[in-house]
XYZ file of C-alpha atoms in Angstrom:
688
model
C -0.285 -95.012 -12.740
C -1.770 -91.546 -12.478
C 0.453 -88.673 -11.328
C -0.452 -86.283 -8.615
C -1.378 -82.729 -9.519
C 1.715 -81.311 -7.844
C 3.964 -83.636 -9.799
C 2.291 -82.582 -13.051
C 2.981 -78.911 -12.266
C 6.616 -79.693 -11.437
C 7.073 -81.470 -14.752
C 5.478 -78.531 -16.568
C 7.829 -76.060 -14.872
C 10.837 -78.203 -15.729
C 9.729 -78.253 -19.330
C 9.408 -74.435 -19.400
C 12.985 -73.893 -18.219
C 14.584 -76.752 -19.999
C 16.664 -74.270 -22.055
C 18.526 -71.403 -20.388
C 17.829 -67.936 -21.908
C 20.641 -66.136 -23.724
C 21.531 -62.759 -22.172
C 24.436 -62.033 -24.484
C 24.395 -58.772 -26.457
C 23.926 -59.172 -30.180
C 26.897 -58.496 -32.459
C 27.822 -54.850 -33.057
C 25.646 -53.772 -30.090
C 26.453 -50.312 -28.672
C 25.379 -49.551 -25.093
C 24.381 -45.858 -25.043
C 22.434 -45.869 -21.751
C 24.372 -44.538 -18.775
C 23.909 -45.516 -15.177
C 22.112 -42.297 -14.234
C 19.338 -42.936 -16.758
C 19.028 -46.585 -15.809
C 19.386 -46.429 -12.015
C 19.017 -42.727 -11.245
C 16.662 -43.200 -8.308
C 18.938 -45.761 -6.652
C 22.155 -43.852 -7.303
C 20.639 -40.753 -5.687
C 20.420 -42.718 -2.427
C 23.989 -43.953 -2.418
C 26.174 -42.848 0.518
C 28.244 -39.735 0.017
C 31.211 -38.216 1.731
C 29.067 -35.403 3.180
C 26.453 -37.683 4.763
C 25.800 -36.710 8.365
C 27.213 -33.168 8.171
C 24.854 -31.451 5.707
C 22.699 -30.427 8.706
C 25.629 -28.891 10.601
C 26.415 -25.173 10.648
C 29.556 -23.480 11.914
C 28.987 -20.300 13.927
C 32.080 -18.112 14.090
C 32.820 -14.867 15.979
C 30.944 -15.789 19.137
C 32.193 -14.292 22.423
C 35.106 -16.005 24.162
C 33.902 -16.528 27.734
C 35.033 -18.234 30.933
C 33.432 -21.525 32.074
C 31.268 -19.629 34.568
C 29.574 -17.663 31.754
C 29.318 -20.499 29.258
C 25.775 -21.562 30.198
C 24.455 -18.015 29.779
C 26.136 -17.751 26.371
C 24.625 -21.089 25.317
C 21.105 -19.984 26.312
C 21.395 -16.727 24.337
C 22.764 -18.361 21.171
C 20.427 -21.366 21.328
C 17.456 -19.016 21.642
C 18.487 -17.259 18.418
C 19.220 -20.377 16.394
C 16.233 -22.393 17.635
C 13.943 -20.081 15.609
C 15.297 -21.734 12.444
C 14.502 -25.335 13.461
C 15.092 -28.184 15.888
C 18.687 -28.335 17.171
C 19.764 -31.916 17.984
C 23.394 -31.306 18.978
C 25.626 -28.343 19.945
C 29.396 -28.304 20.468
C 31.362 -25.344 21.888
C 35.105 -26.097 21.575
C 37.148 -24.888 24.563
C 40.854 -24.489 25.274
C 42.896 -26.000 28.092
C 41.533 -23.462 30.582
C 37.899 -24.164 29.614
C 37.476 -20.886 27.749
C 35.504 -20.955 24.487
C 37.485 -20.587 21.268
C 35.061 -18.217 19.579
C 33.144 -20.657 17.378
C 30.572 -23.441 17.730
C 29.006 -26.312 15.787
C 25.242 -26.764 15.636
C 23.427 -29.734 14.132
C 19.805 -29.381 12.987
C 17.259 -32.094 12.415
C 16.985 -31.334 8.684
C 19.396 -29.838 6.178
C 16.785 -27.265 5.077
C 16.789 -25.870 8.626
C 20.560 -25.468 8.513
C 20.309 -23.588 5.218
C 17.645 -21.348 6.756
C 19.937 -20.592 9.713
C 22.736 -19.538 7.360
C 20.381 -17.318 5.402
C 18.838 -15.571 8.420
C 21.666 -15.382 10.961
C 24.781 -14.834 8.876
C 26.112 -11.339 9.723
C 23.719 -11.158 12.678
C 24.998 -8.623 15.183
C 24.981 -10.081 18.685
C 26.482 -7.058 20.393
C 28.765 -4.145 19.659
C 31.879 -6.341 19.253
C 30.501 -9.623 17.886
C 28.831 -10.257 14.522
C 28.099 -13.881 13.607
C 29.628 -15.539 10.571
C 27.440 -18.593 9.860
C 28.298 -21.201 7.199
C 27.332 -24.744 6.327
C 29.910 -27.320 7.344
C 29.823 -28.747 3.811
C 30.908 -25.388 2.391
C 34.383 -25.633 3.900
C 35.440 -28.184 1.295
C 34.307 -25.772 -1.408
C 36.336 -22.968 0.150
C 39.423 -25.206 0.516
C 39.415 -26.126 -3.172
C 39.509 -22.584 -4.493
C 41.830 -22.568 -7.556
C 45.020 -20.559 -7.269
C 44.464 -18.916 -10.633
C 41.580 -16.478 -10.569
C 39.387 -16.251 -13.638
C 37.415 -13.047 -14.015
C 33.648 -13.563 -14.224
C 32.080 -13.503 -17.649
C 30.143 -10.411 -18.598
C 26.431 -11.118 -18.424
C 24.204 -9.769 -21.197
C 22.322 -6.627 -20.283
C 18.688 -7.310 -19.487
C 16.336 -4.428 -20.147
C 14.085 -3.852 -17.157
C 10.717 -2.200 -17.040
C 10.754 1.576 -17.132
C 9.149 2.236 -13.772
C 8.999 6.001 -14.323
C 7.484 6.215 -17.772
C 4.262 7.604 -16.268
C 5.960 10.963 -15.593
C 7.318 11.276 -19.154
C 3.987 12.247 -20.696
C 4.562 15.439 -22.758
C 1.273 16.965 -21.570
C 1.824 15.856 -17.943
C -1.499 14.025 -17.701
C -2.036 12.249 -14.393
C -3.095 8.635 -13.998
C -5.592 6.998 -11.685
C -6.983 3.554 -10.958
C -10.566 2.450 -10.383
C -11.346 -0.783 -8.516
C -14.678 -2.629 -8.643
C -15.605 -5.947 -7.073
C -16.815 -8.471 -9.663
C -17.330 -11.376 -7.226
C -16.317 -12.429 -3.728
C -12.559 -11.913 -3.217
C -12.214 -10.842 -6.838
C -11.614 -7.185 -7.704
C -11.197 -5.738 -11.194
C -8.812 -2.785 -11.486
C -8.697 -0.368 -14.406
C -5.870 2.104 -15.004
C -6.694 5.385 -16.776
C -4.933 8.522 -17.951
C -6.839 11.726 -17.266
C -6.609 13.080 -20.813
C -8.924 15.683 -22.311
C -11.679 15.738 -23.346
C -12.177 12.084 -22.307
C -9.953 9.851 -20.134
C -7.884 7.224 -21.931
C -7.979 3.633 -20.667
C -4.451 2.237 -20.257
C -5.038 -1.226 -18.826
C -7.783 -3.292 -17.219
C -7.023 -6.368 -15.119
C -9.618 -8.929 -14.115
C -9.084 -10.603 -10.718
C -6.156 -8.264 -10.123
C -6.499 -8.297 -6.317
C -8.600 -9.963 -3.638
C -9.515 -6.837 -1.676
C -8.059 -3.476 -2.749
C -4.926 -1.824 -4.147
C -2.527 0.822 -2.890
C -0.020 3.117 -4.628
C 3.486 3.612 -3.302
C 4.299 7.146 -2.007
C 6.101 8.183 -5.230
C 3.712 6.347 -7.578
C 6.320 3.819 -8.757
C 4.468 0.677 -7.651
C 0.947 -0.514 -7.063
C 0.458 -3.264 -4.485
C -2.176 -6.018 -4.662
C -3.408 -8.328 -1.891
C -3.781 -12.113 -2.187
C -4.131 -15.097 0.133
C -0.424 -16.131 -0.068
C 0.782 -12.533 0.386
C 1.152 -9.318 -1.601
C 2.732 -8.358 -4.931
C 3.912 -5.075 -6.414
C 3.477 -4.104 -10.072
C 4.941 -1.361 -12.237
C 6.127 -0.285 -15.645
C 4.238 0.711 -18.762
C 2.077 -2.445 -18.764
C 1.989 -2.983 -14.975
C 4.106 -6.122 -14.901
C 4.862 -7.973 -11.681
C 8.017 -6.582 -10.085
C 8.220 -8.515 -6.824
C 6.095 -10.690 -4.548
C 6.226 -10.976 -0.764
C 4.944 -14.204 0.852
C 2.999 -13.192 3.946
C -0.343 -15.090 4.169
C -3.321 -13.070 5.333
C -1.748 -9.645 4.830
C -4.344 -6.980 5.630
C -2.314 -3.782 5.504
C 0.951 -2.607 3.940
C 3.118 0.459 4.393
C 5.893 1.800 2.150
C 8.913 3.676 3.394
C 9.005 7.298 2.105
C 11.776 6.582 -0.449
C 10.212 3.255 -1.522
C 13.177 1.155 -0.408
C 11.219 -1.003 2.027
C 7.747 -2.492 2.404
C 6.085 -3.398 5.710
C 3.344 -6.044 5.713
C 0.897 -6.623 8.573
C -0.903 -9.951 8.934
C -2.747 -11.730 11.781
C -1.482 -14.862 13.502
C -3.045 -16.973 16.292
C -0.766 -15.299 18.859
C -0.977 -11.723 17.564
C -0.083 -9.640 14.561
C 3.058 -10.434 12.562
C 4.914 -7.551 10.938
C 7.583 -8.153 8.290
C 9.911 -5.547 6.774
C 10.982 -6.397 3.206
C 13.587 -5.029 0.829
C 11.583 -4.041 -2.242
C 14.348 -4.475 -4.822
C 15.581 -7.907 -3.692
C 12.417 -9.248 -2.051
C 14.481 -10.286 1.005
C 12.995 -10.272 4.492
C 14.963 -7.785 6.581
C 13.294 -8.220 9.961
C 10.044 -9.440 11.479
C 8.112 -8.717 14.668
C 5.069 -10.133 16.459
C 2.787 -7.617 18.180
C 0.022 -8.310 20.666
C -3.524 -7.827 19.425
C -4.950 -7.974 15.907
C -4.949 -4.268 14.982
C -4.151 -3.391 11.353
C -2.943 0.092 12.211
C 0.666 0.946 11.491
C 3.040 0.623 14.426
C 6.185 1.829 12.603
C 7.261 5.383 11.782
C 9.844 6.058 9.059
C 12.298 8.922 8.795
C 12.024 11.023 5.633
C 15.222 9.531 4.109
C 14.591 5.837 4.975
C 17.651 5.808 7.249
C 15.669 4.995 10.367
C 12.440 3.276 11.325
C 11.023 3.515 14.829
C 8.308 1.973 16.935
C 7.032 2.695 20.410
C 7.622 0.130 23.145
C 6.905 -0.077 26.854
C 8.194 3.289 28.138
C 10.698 3.452 25.281
C 11.273 4.175 21.599
C 13.036 1.551 19.504
C 14.909 3.124 16.575
C 16.387 0.779 13.957
C 19.071 1.696 11.445
C 18.781 0.631 7.826
C 19.772 -1.530 6.055
C 20.947 -3.671 9.004
C 17.782 -2.998 11.084
C 19.781 -3.165 14.298
C 18.838 -0.906 17.172
C 20.525 2.479 17.048
C 23.575 2.182 19.339
C 22.268 -1.330 20.155
C 19.805 -0.035 22.736
C 16.389 1.529 22.908
C 15.699 5.042 24.206
C 14.076 4.857 27.649
C 11.269 7.418 28.001
C 8.987 6.660 30.981
C 5.354 7.513 30.300
C 5.657 8.035 26.529
C 2.293 8.070 24.776
C 3.035 9.007 21.160
C 5.716 10.161 18.722
C 6.175 11.284 15.113
C 9.044 11.999 12.681
C 9.569 15.342 10.987
C 8.712 15.043 7.248
C 11.971 16.776 6.222
C 14.511 16.269 9.049
C 15.694 13.437 11.272
C 13.898 14.868 14.281
C 11.444 12.990 16.487
C 8.667 14.719 18.418
C 7.133 12.782 21.316
C 4.951 13.515 24.301
C 4.925 12.092 27.829
C 1.893 11.895 30.124
C 1.710 13.397 33.593
C 3.171 11.226 36.356
C 3.410 11.776 40.110
C 2.883 15.544 40.051
C 5.287 15.849 37.098
C 3.669 17.734 34.198
C 3.219 16.288 30.733
C 5.949 17.161 28.263
C 6.466 17.519 24.512
C 10.062 16.958 23.423
C 11.985 17.348 20.172
C 14.956 15.002 19.767
C 17.644 14.940 17.060
C 18.583 11.551 15.616
C 21.128 9.911 15.694
C 22.660 12.160 18.385
C 19.603 11.659 20.637
C 19.964 15.283 21.715
C 16.866 17.046 23.037
C 16.540 20.408 21.300
C 13.271 21.651 22.835
C 10.942 20.785 25.723
C 7.502 22.146 26.482
C 5.748 21.349 29.780
C 1.962 21.010 29.752
C -0.480 20.757 32.664
C -3.806 18.936 33.137
C -3.322 17.002 29.869
C -5.792 14.318 28.797
C -4.404 13.623 25.316
C -2.104 15.013 22.605
C -1.971 14.743 18.818
C 1.122 15.658 16.780
C 0.611 17.346 13.381
C 3.647 18.209 11.230
C 3.431 20.675 8.391
C 4.475 19.028 5.110
C 7.565 21.228 4.679
C 8.645 20.619 8.289
C 8.610 24.347 9.148
C 6.027 23.981 11.905
C 4.780 21.392 14.368
C 1.312 21.688 15.840
C 0.511 19.797 19.050
C -3.218 19.544 19.726
C -3.596 19.326 23.519
C -6.805 18.165 25.213
C -6.850 19.652 28.722
C -9.022 19.380 31.795
C -10.441 22.783 32.658
C -10.801 22.154 36.388
C -9.695 19.554 38.918
C -11.553 18.669 42.092
C -10.231 16.188 44.597
C -12.485 14.297 46.961
C -10.570 13.947 50.231
C -12.682 11.024 51.406
C -12.425 8.845 48.321
C -9.192 10.359 46.975
C -10.789 10.588 43.523
C -10.152 13.323 40.972
C -13.182 14.798 39.225
C -12.849 16.709 35.958
C -15.277 19.521 35.280
C -14.976 20.099 31.532
C -12.418 20.193 28.722
C -10.708 22.826 26.632
C -8.176 22.611 23.815
C -4.823 24.182 23.003
C -2.755 24.207 19.838
C 0.951 24.534 20.614
C 2.769 25.759 17.473
C 6.528 25.021 17.330
C 8.468 27.275 14.917
C 11.065 24.727 13.785
C 13.150 27.063 11.580
C 13.580 29.830 14.136
C 16.283 30.173 16.756
C 15.644 28.160 19.941
C 12.338 26.953 18.444
C 9.779 29.332 20.014
C 6.319 27.984 20.832
C 3.020 29.860 20.438
C -0.322 28.809 21.852
C -3.833 29.022 20.375
C -6.670 28.264 22.795
C -10.146 27.105 21.734
C -12.878 26.303 24.233
C -15.093 24.353 21.826
C -14.925 20.721 20.762
C -12.333 20.112 18.003
C -13.647 18.006 15.129
C -10.767 18.254 12.628
C -7.383 19.901 12.032
C -5.374 20.247 8.797
C -2.204 22.080 7.697
C -1.977 23.749 4.308
C 0.534 21.504 2.420
C 2.285 24.413 0.701
C 1.841 27.599 2.692
C 1.640 28.770 6.266
C -2.045 28.364 7.134
C -3.955 25.753 9.119
C -7.673 25.160 9.504
C -9.798 23.860 12.367
C -13.378 22.575 12.604
C -14.753 23.300 16.078
C -18.125 23.462 17.781
C -21.169 21.198 17.580
C -21.140 18.550 14.836
C -24.326 19.759 13.143
C -23.508 23.466 13.363
C -19.751 23.875 13.544
C -17.349 26.701 12.752
C -14.312 26.546 10.490
C -11.426 28.826 11.508
C -8.358 29.622 9.421
C -5.125 30.741 11.096
C -1.953 32.086 9.541
C 1.512 31.485 10.989
C 4.394 33.854 10.267
C 7.964 34.078 11.475
C 8.429 35.981 14.709
C 4.723 36.548 15.434
C 1.924 34.546 17.013
C -0.626 32.717 14.828
C -3.446 35.046 13.833
C -7.058 34.271 13.004
C -7.686 35.376 9.403
C -11.184 33.993 8.761
C -14.016 32.187 10.508
C -16.830 30.520 8.588
C -19.770 29.968 10.925
C -22.582 27.421 11.016
C -21.022 24.923 8.630
C -22.067 21.292 8.605
C -18.736 19.636 7.812
C -16.714 16.835 9.360
C -13.468 16.715 7.346
C -11.003 19.114 5.703
C -9.125 18.319 2.471
C -6.461 20.800 1.338
C -5.273 20.898 -2.242
C -1.743 19.445 -2.583
C -0.677 22.849 -3.939
C -2.397 24.792 -1.154
C -4.784 27.772 -1.567
C -7.946 25.683 -2.168
C -9.698 23.506 0.393
C -12.739 21.222 0.397
C -14.917 21.233 3.516
C -16.714 17.892 3.444
C -19.496 16.233 5.370
C -18.856 12.548 4.697
C -22.014 11.562 6.545
C -24.438 13.530 4.349
C -22.297 13.756 1.215
C -22.130 17.570 0.977
C -19.052 19.585 -0.037
C -17.972 23.228 -0.114
C -15.023 24.453 -2.198
C -13.220 27.445 -0.667
C -10.591 29.752 -2.209
C -8.451 30.903 0.719
C -6.660 33.645 -1.233
C -9.800 35.361 -2.496
C -11.434 36.426 0.787
C -12.312 32.771 1.551
C -15.254 32.748 -0.820
C -17.176 29.507 -1.403
C -16.833 28.849 -5.132
C -19.228 25.863 -5.249
C -21.369 23.683 -2.984
C -22.030 20.382 -4.805
C -23.401 17.285 -3.150
C -22.796 13.590 -3.734
C -25.192 11.546 -1.647
C -23.434 9.013 0.626
C -19.966 9.938 -0.655
C -17.362 8.487 1.701
C -14.034 9.559 0.167
C -12.382 12.651 -1.304
C -9.248 12.473 -3.489
C -7.247 15.439 -4.827
C -5.061 14.777 -7.860
C -1.294 15.446 -7.381
C -1.457 18.776 -9.247
C -4.404 20.154 -7.286
C -6.547 20.676 -10.407
C -9.169 17.969 -9.883
C -11.141 16.503 -6.993
C -12.930 13.140 -6.964
C -15.670 12.101 -4.540
C -16.687 8.449 -4.358
C -19.464 6.244 -2.997
C -17.881 2.886 -2.203
C -19.652 -0.460 -2.017
C -17.875 -0.940 1.307
C -20.358 1.602 2.683
C -23.508 1.127 0.581
C -24.662 -1.364 -2.035
C -26.507 0.881 -4.488
C -25.717 4.034 -6.488
C -21.985 3.413 -6.194
C -19.525 5.362 -8.358
C -17.519 8.581 -8.411
C -17.784 12.228 -9.488
C -14.944 14.384 -10.771
C -14.791 18.171 -10.175
C -12.433 21.002 -10.974
C -10.573 22.675 -8.119
C -13.346 25.305 -8.081
C -16.112 22.706 -7.670
C -17.484 22.525 -11.242
C -18.685 19.021 -12.102
C -16.807 17.391 -14.996
C -17.814 13.765 -14.971
C -20.342 11.510 -13.234
C -19.656 7.780 -13.324
C -22.034 5.128 -12.007
C -20.136 1.862 -11.469
C -21.630 -1.250 -9.945
C -19.756 -2.551 -6.875
C -17.306 0.364 -7.056
C -14.614 -0.101 -4.379
C -12.057 2.711 -4.585
C -10.605 5.503 -6.702
C -6.927 6.411 -6.289
C -4.859 9.055 -8.061
C -1.337 7.949 -8.899
C 1.152 9.980 -6.795
C 3.975 11.898 -8.431
C 7.586 12.073 -7.218
C 8.903 15.481 -6.098
C 10.010 17.853 -8.840
C 13.684 17.915 -9.790
C 13.586 21.676 -10.352
C 15.263 23.843 -7.761
C 13.490 26.589 -5.852
C 15.052 29.308 -8.019
C 13.832 27.655 -11.201
C 10.331 27.218 -9.774
C 10.202 30.870 -8.728
C 11.343 31.908 -12.198
C 8.579 29.845 -13.831
C 5.928 31.342 -11.545
C 7.244 34.824 -12.239
C 7.086 34.362 -16.022
C 3.940 32.230 -16.077
C 2.168 34.678 -18.392
C 4.641 33.781 -21.139
C 3.403 30.176 -21.089
C -0.317 31.019 -21.229
C -0.472 31.385 -25.068
C 1.280 28.017 -25.509
C -1.160 26.251 -23.183
C -4.189 27.958 -24.772
C -3.059 26.952 -28.250
C -2.666 23.333 -27.125
C -6.132 23.405 -25.580
C -7.691 24.770 -28.792
C -5.948 22.146 -30.912
C -7.058 19.455 -28.515
C -10.684 20.618 -28.613
C -10.563 20.931 -32.414
C -9.137 17.454 -32.663
C -11.791 16.203 -30.279
C -14.558 17.904 -32.311
C -13.188 16.404 -35.517
C -13.048 12.960 -33.954
C -16.607 13.378 -32.654
C -17.925 14.381 -36.102
C -16.128 11.456 -37.724
C -17.565 9.097 -35.136
C -21.106 10.424 -35.681
C -20.720 10.138 -39.462
C -19.546 6.567 -39.148
C -22.484 5.704 -36.891
C -24.923 7.273 -39.380
C -23.441 5.305 -42.273
C -23.688 2.097 -40.274
C -27.323 2.799 -39.447
C -28.277 3.642 -43.052
C -26.575 0.476 -44.281
C -28.552 -1.592 -41.809
C -31.821 0.240 -42.686
C -31.412 -0.276 -46.433
C -30.657 -3.956 -45.880
C -33.836 -4.428 -43.850
C -35.967 -2.517 -46.479
C -34.639 -4.741 -49.291
C -35.444 -7.825 -47.245
C -38.945 -6.520 -46.574
C -39.579 -6.003 -50.304
C -38.354 -9.499 -51.153
C -40.859 -11.016 -48.713
C -43.896 -9.172 -50.172
C -45.125 -12.085 -52.302
C -44.999 -14.419 -49.323
C -46.897 -11.950 -47.143
C -49.656 -11.629 -49.780
C -49.983 -15.394 -49.987
C -50.197 -15.757 -46.196
C -52.857 -13.015 -46.035
C -55.294 -14.597 -48.464
C -53.866 -12.914 -51.594
C -54.712 -9.512 -50.168
C -52.054 -6.784 -50.287
C -52.224 -5.213 -46.843
C -49.001 -3.213 -47.070
C -50.767 -0.208 -48.604
C -54.126 -0.754 -46.952
C -55.764 2.341 -45.477
C -56.817 2.001 -41.838
C -60.152 3.666 -42.603
C -61.137 0.719 -44.875
C -60.769 -1.824 -42.079
C -63.804 -2.849 -40.018
C -63.077 -3.644 -36.387
C -65.032 -6.552 -34.905
C -64.910 -7.741 -31.299
C -65.359 -11.493 -30.732
C -65.848 -13.015 -27.292
C -65.853 -16.757 -26.535
C -65.793 -18.938 -23.447
C -62.372 -20.308 -22.610
C -63.030 -22.336 -19.440
C -65.818 -22.926 -16.955
C -65.299 -24.066 -13.351
C -67.799 -24.876 -10.584
C -66.717 -24.483 -6.943
C -68.856 -25.847 -4.140
C -69.050 -23.690 -1.015
C -69.622 -25.499 2.252
């Protein structure tokens, strides 16, 4: 009888498993596979003693409040901690009377959020008497099991870091600069050079070094590059990466004067986000969100990095470093404030207040941290003010735009202004009671600039196409005096030498420049032009000036020119897609004022040494040039002789190809010229 198909399959399966397999280990077998290698993924998911509490943080040192104030305390603390993630549970232990015990437990949705809360809010200062101590709940077991016997930490091997200041150790004190050129979209090549004589020496060239542009730190220690994820700083002899700061979309950065902190500005959908970073550790110190998408700086640093300030709504917010808490835990209320600025050498803030309700405008000097007002100056009919500090902090110039006349319409209650005039209020900061002098100019002010080292300032005033440039001198105990006026000058900007004395009057619209020596009867030493030049850069020593035509402004004839401080052209460089030229800043000298005065007094003693070095350098350069020319000549002659030998070897083949006629030595007079014409193509076109 035939079996069914299902029965046949059952019999076949029974036959396959008729004998049970042997799972016994062979003799002398050694099992060397541990459970972690075999079941690592499953063991990682096994329950642990800490399950359920790894997302809990313990917040200590919170205020002890009565039940009536508990809800307000909860709202304040929850607002702070909710920035780190989603809080799913909060417990505030209380005593028998309902008063909080000074600590709380907070549970986040994820453990990473709890770790972020510990990182950001530990040691956060809530008020004058309460500073949070935030820890993970799982850390308490670690703290409980601290061994009674303390073992000193092992000495770590010394790791040699990059020498960030090797650029100032050059024996001949040559300065460095960088040149950036765009090679493709969002790809900028940056070359670093040393301004040696007679030709600059290339130090390093980096392809795709930045997406947009670069920027030096104030003391020249770092160079910052911009990328999509954020910015990075580089330094050392080979420009190695020192630190990176993750802030996507950063458009602008600002260093603190002592290079301890970096501020990054980047846009967000709700406004502009500003982050303050610690440069050495890369840690985020504090962040802000400002309305609008402006890339202009909103922070002002004190000269010693102790304070950073920003202007708020009728107030100044001053933060102390390194905690970045508000000074005295409160802002300074100043109704009607319109602008402020720090002194470059002292912890003094100058600010001005607009006119309000028949109260005149006011310029005030305030000492920090005492917040003591040391000087006030009332001003009337003020439209705007600009604060200009001299580099040494000896003087403050306040440019005041004033209405010349006021006319009130009684019917419409409107105020009509019939013209403008301008005042320069000069504050003598080093004199007793800080006297103030006034300089009045009736013409339109186009530019103002202090002499960096010295006591002069310059002003461009008048019509843009035919303006005047006036130079004033400020001395102790006397009013500023006009020392020179250059009339009918077509200039828009003023660029003083970092060492003073020399100034460049530039027209950045037409690309014309005038070099002026202010100690030699203000003579114009040179008047070069650089068509479409949009930037002027003095080197740190005041010996060289560079003008540049950037591809950000035009797309052809981009590059830069280098001049001496007297305006003599040294070098012209045409560079395709040139973006920017930046001299590397130098830190302040370590020599005291007495030593500097002694060097200036005995400068004639050093002239022979410098002249001898220059002669040796030129001789060495001439020798190198002759050797280079000789090498080029030898290379050319070698190539020429090789080609002549090849030509002679091919003579027999040329004769054969030319019908056994030697045409190499054929005279041109023996050749008959014949013109042959023949029809190539014929077409017929019918015209309707």
